[in-house]
Amino acid sequence: MRILTTGGTGFIGSHTTVELQNAGFDVVIADNLSNSNEQVLDRIEKITGKRPAFIKADLSCPKECKQVFDTYKDIEGVINFAAYKAVGESVEKPIMYYQNNLGIFLNLVENMKNNGVKYFVQSSSCTVYGEPDSLPIKETSPVKKATSPYGHTKQIVEEMLSFITASTDIKAIALRYFNPIGAHESALIGELPNGVPNNLLPFVTQTAAGIRKELKVFGNDYPTPDGTCIRDYIHVVDLAKAHVVAVKRLLENKNKENLEFFNIGTGKGFSVLEIINSFEKTTGVKLPWSFAPRREGDIIQIWADTKYAEEELGWKAQETLDTMTLSSWKWQQALDK
Ligand code: UD1
């Protein structure tokens, strides 16, 4: 049974490829290596004992996307990770974001339809909910107006899927991730952002490693217990396993609708200061940090209602915050070596 992971050499894609192979699937990765490198394939092989098939392809190009499906006639399902994902950059370059993220999606579903590939798992985001009216947030909560082109592309793909799954044989699951952090316990794969990291954990580990001078904590006057923003941080390996469960659900025809949505989080919210505390406690490294003004566009707090994923998918996050922060650090240390 072969699964195509687009963006499979990236952070979440590489961890999911590992879990798919561990579960007995054959995987072909299609990636243009714009934000990753081919060494990841060696590392996946080291972890799983099996090298995934790989095609270097820019899937936003119709010809290159078709080539993937022409080469691998045995693809049964697609998990789509290939997308640009920097919120700030998307505000500056909206056209580039729409062209890439929506172009990739449309090329994929067109080729799926032409080749009789029926199962699709989409990498979506809790960003579709915007600032929640009540917490924890359920899958049935309203999708609010997007605050960035990045978030908008996630919403548009979800909407397009609802029409596409209504009129084709394609069945889909959109996994709405909360904040993925951590790294594989082998420290062979992890998050490798280009340039200065935007996201919290890579900034924390790079600061602890001396690459950055100081972590700026954005805002200390939010209406939260310690004044800093709260997020639902999820271990990337837990998240990867959710994809395996989702793809099996589709392959086994256990889905209840042609398009389903699941929150993929832990159900627990942690503040930025709690992340710093966990990091310092588990690693023994003192982190230089100070408060800075609020970052524009940040939501105050969000965490998942995980009941639906638990009951329907039979999936639940297992890792603790401390294993997340420690594994992120071990990955950073391995990188520095
Ligand atoms: C954002 C996106 C989300 C996307 C994710 C990963 C929104 C609303 N959310 O999440 O969709 O999936 O990025 O790309 O667009 N922080 C600091 N200092 C830093 C960096 C971050 O204090 O140097 C704080 C932020 O203010 C926030 C928390 O850490 O409170 C997490 O930030 P980040 O890792 O960037 O993720 P989100 O903004 O939650």
CSV table of N, CA, C and O in Angstrom, one decimal, residues 227-268:
chain,number,residue,atom,x,y,z
A,227,GLY,N,0.0,36.4,31.9
A,227,GLY,CA,0.1,37.6,31.0
A,227,GLY,C,0.7,37.2,29.6
A,227,GLY,O,0.7,38.1,28.8
A,228,THR,N,1.1,36.0,29.4
A,228,THR,CA,1.7,35.6,28.1
A,228,THR,C,0.7,34.7,27.4
A,228,THR,O,-0.2,34.1,28.0
A,229,CYS,N,0.8,34.6,26.1
A,229,CYS,CA,-0.1,33.8,25.3
A,229,CYS,C,-0.1,32.3,25.6
A,229,CYS,O,0.9,31.8,26.0
A,230,ILE,N,-1.2,31.7,25.3
A,230,ILE,CA,-1.4,30.3,25.6
A,230,ILE,C,-1.7,29.5,24.3
A,230,ILE,O,-2.5,29.9,23.5
A,231,ARG,N,-0.9,28.4,24.1
A,231,ARG,CA,-1.1,27.5,23.0
A,231,ARG,C,-1.2,26.1,23.4
A,231,ARG,O,-0.7,25.7,24.5
A,232,ASP,N,-1.7,25.2,22.5
A,232,ASP,CA,-1.7,23.8,22.7
A,232,ASP,C,-0.5,23.2,21.9
A,232,ASP,O,-0.6,23.0,20.7
A,233,TYR,N,0.6,22.9,22.6
A,233,TYR,CA,1.8,22.4,22.0
A,233,TYR,C,1.6,20.9,21.9
A,233,TYR,O,1.3,20.2,22.9
A,234,ILE,N,1.9,20.4,20.7
A,234,ILE,CA,1.8,18.9,20.5
A,234,ILE,C,3.1,18.3,19.9
A,234,ILE,O,3.7,18.9,19.1
A,235,HIS,N,3.5,17.2,20.5
A,235,HIS,CA,4.7,16.5,20.0
A,235,HIS,C,4.5,16.1,18.6
A,235,HIS,O,3.5,15.4,18.2
A,236,VAL,N,5.5,16.4,17.8
A,236,VAL,CA,5.4,16.1,16.3
A,236,VAL,C,5.3,14.6,16.1
A,236,VAL,O,4.6,14.2,15.1
A,237,VAL,N,5.8,13.7,17.0
A,237,VAL,CA,5.6,12.3,16.8
A,237,VAL,C,4.2,11.9,17.0
A,237,VAL,O,3.6,11.1,16.3
A,238,ASP,N,3.5,12.5,18.0
A,238,ASP,CA,2.1,12.2,18.2
A,238,ASP,C,1.3,12.7,17.0
A,238,ASP,O,0.4,12.0,16.6
A,239,LEU,N,1.7,13.8,16.5
A,239,LEU,CA,1.0,14.4,15.4
A,239,LEU,C,1.2,13.5,14.1
A,239,LEU,O,0.2,13.2,13.4
A,240,ALA,N,2.4,13.0,14.0
A,240,ALA,CA,2.7,12.1,12.8
A,240,ALA,C,1.8,10.8,12.9
A,240,ALA,O,1.2,10.4,11.9
A,241,LYS,N,1.6,10.3,14.2
A,241,LYS,CA,0.8,9.1,14.3
A,241,LYS,C,-0.6,9.4,14.0
A,241,LYS,O,-1.3,8.5,13.5
A,242,ALA,N,-1.1,10.6,14.2
A,242,ALA,CA,-2.5,10.9,13.9
A,242,ALA,C,-2.7,10.8,12.4
A,242,ALA,O,-3.8,10.4,12.0
A,243,HIS,N,-1.7,11.1,11.6
A,243,HIS,CA,-1.8,10.9,10.1
A,243,HIS,C,-2.0,9.5,9.7
A,243,HIS,O,-2.7,9.2,8.8
A,244,VAL,N,-1.2,8.6,10.4
A,244,VAL,CA,-1.3,7.2,10.1
A,244,VAL,C,-2.7,6.7,10.4
A,244,VAL,O,-3.4,6.0,9.6
A,245,VAL,N,-3.3,7.1,11.6
A,245,VAL,CA,-4.6,6.7,12.0
A,245,VAL,C,-5.6,7.3,10.9
A,245,VAL,O,-6.6,6.6,10.5
A,246,ALA,N,-5.4,8.5,10.5
A,246,ALA,CA,-6.4,9.1,9.6
A,246,ALA,C,-6.4,8.4,8.2
A,246,ALA,O,-7.4,8.1,7.6
A,247,VAL,N,-5.2,8.1,7.8
A,247,VAL,CA,-5.1,7.4,6.4
A,247,VAL,C,-5.7,6.0,6.5
A,247,VAL,O,-6.4,5.6,5.6
A,248,LYS,N,-5.5,5.3,7.6
A,248,LYS,CA,-6.1,4.0,7.8
A,248,LYS,C,-7.6,4.1,7.8
A,248,LYS,O,-8.3,3.2,7.3
A,249,ARG,N,-8.1,5.1,8.5
A,249,ARG,CA,-9.5,5.3,8.6
A,249,ARG,C,-10.2,5.4,7.2
A,249,ARG,O,-11.2,4.8,6.9
A,250,LEU,N,-9.5,6.1,6.3
A,250,LEU,CA,-10.0,6.3,5.0
A,250,LEU,C,-9.8,5.0,4.2
A,250,LEU,O,-10.8,4.6,3.5
A,251,LEU,N,-8.7,4.4,4.3
A,251,LEU,CA,-8.4,3.1,3.5
A,251,LEU,C,-9.4,2.0,3.9
A,251,LEU,O,-9.8,1.2,3.1
A,252,GLU,N,-9.8,2.0,5.2
A,252,GLU,CA,-10.7,1.0,5.7
A,252,GLU,C,-12.2,1.4,5.6
A,252,GLU,O,-13.0,0.8,6.1
A,253,ASN,N,-12.4,2.6,5.0
A,253,ASN,CA,-13.8,3.1,4.8
A,253,ASN,C,-14.5,3.3,6.1
A,253,ASN,O,-15.7,3.0,6.2
A,254,LYS,N,-13.8,3.7,7.1
A,254,LYS,CA,-14.4,3.9,8.4
A,254,LYS,C,-14.9,5.4,8.6
A,254,LYS,O,-15.5,5.7,9.6
A,255,ASN,N,-14.6,6.2,7.6
A,255,ASN,CA,-15.0,7.6,7.7
A,255,ASN,C,-16.5,7.7,7.7
A,255,ASN,O,-17.2,7.0,7.0
A,256,LYS,N,-17.0,8.7,8.4
A,256,LYS,CA,-18.5,8.9,8.5
A,256,LYS,C,-19.0,9.9,7.4
A,256,LYS,O,-20.2,9.9,7.1
A,257,GLU,N,-18.1,10.8,7.0
A,257,GLU,CA,-18.5,11.8,6.0
A,257,GLU,C,-17.4,11.7,4.9
A,257,GLU,O,-16.3,11.2,5.2
A,258,ASN,N,-17.7,12.3,3.8
A,258,ASN,CA,-16.7,12.3,2.7
A,258,ASN,C,-15.6,13.3,3.1
A,258,ASN,O,-14.5,13.1,2.6
A,259,LEU,N,-15.9,14.2,3.9
A,259,LEU,CA,-14.8,15.1,4.4
A,259,LEU,C,-15.0,15.3,5.9
A,259,LEU,O,-16.1,15.6,6.4
A,260,GLU,N,-14.0,15.0,6.7
A,260,GLU,CA,-14.0,15.1,8.1
A,260,GLU,C,-12.9,16.0,8.6
A,260,GLU,O,-11.9,16.1,8.0
A,261,PHE,N,-13.2,16.6,9.7
A,261,PHE,CA,-12.2,17.5,10.4
A,261,PHE,C,-11.9,17.0,11.8
A,261,PHE,O,-12.8,16.6,12.5
A,262,PHE,N,-10.6,17.0,12.1
A,262,PHE,CA,-10.2,16.7,13.5
A,262,PHE,C,-9.2,17.6,14.1
A,262,PHE,O,-8.3,18.0,13.4
A,263,ASN,N,-9.4,18.0,15.3
A,263,ASN,CA,-8.4,18.8,16.0
A,263,ASN,C,-7.3,17.8,16.5
A,263,ASN,O,-7.6,16.8,17.0
A,264,ILE,N,-6.1,18.2,16.2
A,264,ILE,CA,-5.0,17.4,16.6
A,264,ILE,C,-4.1,18.2,17.6
A,264,ILE,O,-3.2,19.0,17.2
A,265,GLY,N,-4.5,18.1,18.9
A,265,GLY,CA,-3.8,18.8,19.9
A,265,GLY,C,-3.8,17.9,21.2
A,265,GLY,O,-4.2,16.7,21.1
A,266,THR,N,-3.3,18.5,22.3
A,266,THR,CA,-3.3,17.6,23.5
A,266,THR,C,-4.5,18.0,24.4
A,266,THR,O,-4.8,17.2,25.3
A,267,GLY,N,-5.1,19.1,24.1
A,267,GLY,CA,-6.2,19.5,25.0
A,267,GLY,C,-5.8,20.4,26.2
A,267,GLY,O,-6.6,20.8,27.0
A,268,LYS,N,-4.4,20.6,26.3
A,268,LYS,CA,-3.9,21.4,27.4
A,268,LYS,C,-3.2,22.6,26.8
A,268,LYS,O,-2.5,22.6,25.8
